[in-house]
Coordinates of C-alpha atoms in Angstrom, one line a residue:
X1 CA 0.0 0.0 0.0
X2 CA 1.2 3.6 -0.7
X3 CA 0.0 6.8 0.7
X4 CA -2.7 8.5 -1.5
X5 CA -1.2 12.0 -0.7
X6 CA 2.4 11.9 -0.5
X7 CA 3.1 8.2 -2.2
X8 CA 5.3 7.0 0.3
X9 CA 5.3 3.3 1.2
X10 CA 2.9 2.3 4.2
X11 CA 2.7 -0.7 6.6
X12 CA -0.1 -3.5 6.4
X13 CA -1.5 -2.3 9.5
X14 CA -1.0 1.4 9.4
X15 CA -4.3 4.1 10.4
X16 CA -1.9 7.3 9.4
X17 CA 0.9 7.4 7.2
X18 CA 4.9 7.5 8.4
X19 CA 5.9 10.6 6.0
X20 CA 3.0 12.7 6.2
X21 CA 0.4 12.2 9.1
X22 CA -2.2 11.6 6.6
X23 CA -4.6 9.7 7.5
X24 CA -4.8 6.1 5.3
X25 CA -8.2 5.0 3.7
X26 CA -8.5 1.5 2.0
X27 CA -11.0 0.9 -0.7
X28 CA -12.1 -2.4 -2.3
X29 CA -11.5 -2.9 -5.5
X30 CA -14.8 -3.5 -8.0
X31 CA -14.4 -6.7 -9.7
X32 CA -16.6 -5.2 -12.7
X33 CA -13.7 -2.8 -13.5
X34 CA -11.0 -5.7 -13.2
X35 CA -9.1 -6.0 -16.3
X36 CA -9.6 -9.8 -17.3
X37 CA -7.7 -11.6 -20.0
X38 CA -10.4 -13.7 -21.3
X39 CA -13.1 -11.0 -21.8
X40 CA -15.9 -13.2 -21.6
X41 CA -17.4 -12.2 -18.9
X42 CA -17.0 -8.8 -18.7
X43 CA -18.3 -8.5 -22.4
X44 CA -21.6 -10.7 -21.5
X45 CA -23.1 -6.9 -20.4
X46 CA -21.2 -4.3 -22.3
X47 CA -21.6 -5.7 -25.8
X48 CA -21.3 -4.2 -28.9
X49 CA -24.6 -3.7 -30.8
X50 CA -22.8 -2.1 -33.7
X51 CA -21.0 -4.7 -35.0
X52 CA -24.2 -6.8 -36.4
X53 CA -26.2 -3.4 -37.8
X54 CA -22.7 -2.8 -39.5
X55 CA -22.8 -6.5 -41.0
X56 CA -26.3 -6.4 -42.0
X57 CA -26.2 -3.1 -43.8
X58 CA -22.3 -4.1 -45.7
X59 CA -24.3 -7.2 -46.7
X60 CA -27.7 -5.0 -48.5
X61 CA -25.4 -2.8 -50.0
X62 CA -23.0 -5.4 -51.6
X63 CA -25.7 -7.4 -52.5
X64 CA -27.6 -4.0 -54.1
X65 CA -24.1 -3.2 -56.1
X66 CA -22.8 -7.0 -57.3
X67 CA -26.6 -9.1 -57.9
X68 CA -27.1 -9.5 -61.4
X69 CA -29.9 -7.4 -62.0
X70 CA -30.4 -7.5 -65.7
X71 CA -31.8 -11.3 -65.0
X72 CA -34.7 -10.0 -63.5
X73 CA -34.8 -6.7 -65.8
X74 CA -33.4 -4.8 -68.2
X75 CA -31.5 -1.9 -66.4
X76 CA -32.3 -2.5 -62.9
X77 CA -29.3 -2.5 -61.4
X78 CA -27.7 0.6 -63.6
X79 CA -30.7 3.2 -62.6
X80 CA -30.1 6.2 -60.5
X81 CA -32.4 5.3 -57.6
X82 CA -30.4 1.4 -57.4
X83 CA -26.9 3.4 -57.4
X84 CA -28.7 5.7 -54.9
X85 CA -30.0 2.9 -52.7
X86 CA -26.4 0.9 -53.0
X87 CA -24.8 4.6 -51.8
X88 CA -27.3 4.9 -49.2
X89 CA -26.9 1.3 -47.7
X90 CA -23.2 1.8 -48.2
X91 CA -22.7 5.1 -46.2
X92 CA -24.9 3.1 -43.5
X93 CA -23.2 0.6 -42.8
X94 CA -19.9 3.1 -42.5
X95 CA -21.4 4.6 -39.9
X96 CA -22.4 1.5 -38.4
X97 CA -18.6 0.0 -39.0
X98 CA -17.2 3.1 -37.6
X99 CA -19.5 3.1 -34.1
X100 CA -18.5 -0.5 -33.7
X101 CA -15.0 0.8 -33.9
X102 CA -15.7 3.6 -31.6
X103 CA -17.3 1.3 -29.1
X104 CA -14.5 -1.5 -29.4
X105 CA -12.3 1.2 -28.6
X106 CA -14.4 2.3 -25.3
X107 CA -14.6 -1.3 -24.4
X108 CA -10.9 -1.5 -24.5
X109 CA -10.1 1.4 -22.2
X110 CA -12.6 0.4 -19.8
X111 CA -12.1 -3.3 -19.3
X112 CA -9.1 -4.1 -21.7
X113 CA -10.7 -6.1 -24.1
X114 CA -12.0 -6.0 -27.4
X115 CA -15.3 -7.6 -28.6
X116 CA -14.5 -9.3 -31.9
X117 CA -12.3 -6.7 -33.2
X118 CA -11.3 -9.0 -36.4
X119 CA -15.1 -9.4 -37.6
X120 CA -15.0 -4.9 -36.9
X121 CA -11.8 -4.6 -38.9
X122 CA -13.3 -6.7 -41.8
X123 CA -16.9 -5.2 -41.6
X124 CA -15.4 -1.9 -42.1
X125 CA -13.2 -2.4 -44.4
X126 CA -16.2 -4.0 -46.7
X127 CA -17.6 -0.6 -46.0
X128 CA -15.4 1.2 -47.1
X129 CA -14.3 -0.8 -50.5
X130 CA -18.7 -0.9 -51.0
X131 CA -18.9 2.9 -50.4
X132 CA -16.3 3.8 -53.0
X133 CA -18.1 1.4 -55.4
X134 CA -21.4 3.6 -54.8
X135 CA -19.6 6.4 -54.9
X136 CA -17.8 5.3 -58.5
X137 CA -21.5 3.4 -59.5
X138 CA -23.4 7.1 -59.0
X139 CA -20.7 9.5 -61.0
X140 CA -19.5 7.1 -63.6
X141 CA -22.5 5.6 -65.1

């Protein structure tokens, strides 16, 4: 134990500290804001929401920009309102991707661990490669 207002080492037993006379005050520690190394269960409360809008809304919007579209009629998939609708879905599920980032990263500096930050890297990285298409799809064509 160290004293909370000069620093300075203290005894097991101690009611005042050595160095300064101040007087020493123990507090239990919350097992909530432990750091564990699994994550498991600290992540069965504080989970991340973000992460399966993200997916979902990546998934419309790829399947929106790469479904054949001219099998079900001609010039579907190249009018304004389906490039709209791929853009839309596409900007959605960056913001999505980006609060599941944001919230991974409060996670992290709260309890140390990150909730399945390899399924976040990849969602927004789809988002971004599916927003440029959109964004290539609405000015090109």
């Amino acid at each position: 134990m160290y004293c909370r207002k000069c620093g300075a080492k203290l005894k097991s037993h101690a009611k005042f500290c050595d160095a300064c006379g101040a007087k020493v005050v123990t507090v239990k520690q919350d097992q909530s804001s432990v750091r564990s190394n699994k994550g498991s269960n600290v992540l069965k409360d504080a989970g991340n929401p973000y992460i399966a809008a993200a997916g979902v809304a990546v998934c419309i919007a790829w399947f929106l920009a790469v479904f054949p579209w001219n099998v079900i009629g001609k010039g579907i998939g190249t009018s304004l309102p389906m490039r709209i609708a791929v853009l839309a879905f596409a900007a959605l599920a960056d913001y999505h991707a980006t609060k599941a980032r944001q919230t991974n990263n409060a996670l992290y500096k709260k309890y140390g661990v990150r909730e399945r930050e390899k399924a976040t890297a990849v969602i927004y990285w789809l988002s971004v490669v599916i927003s440029m298409i959109g964004l290539f799809a609405l000015f090109m064509a």
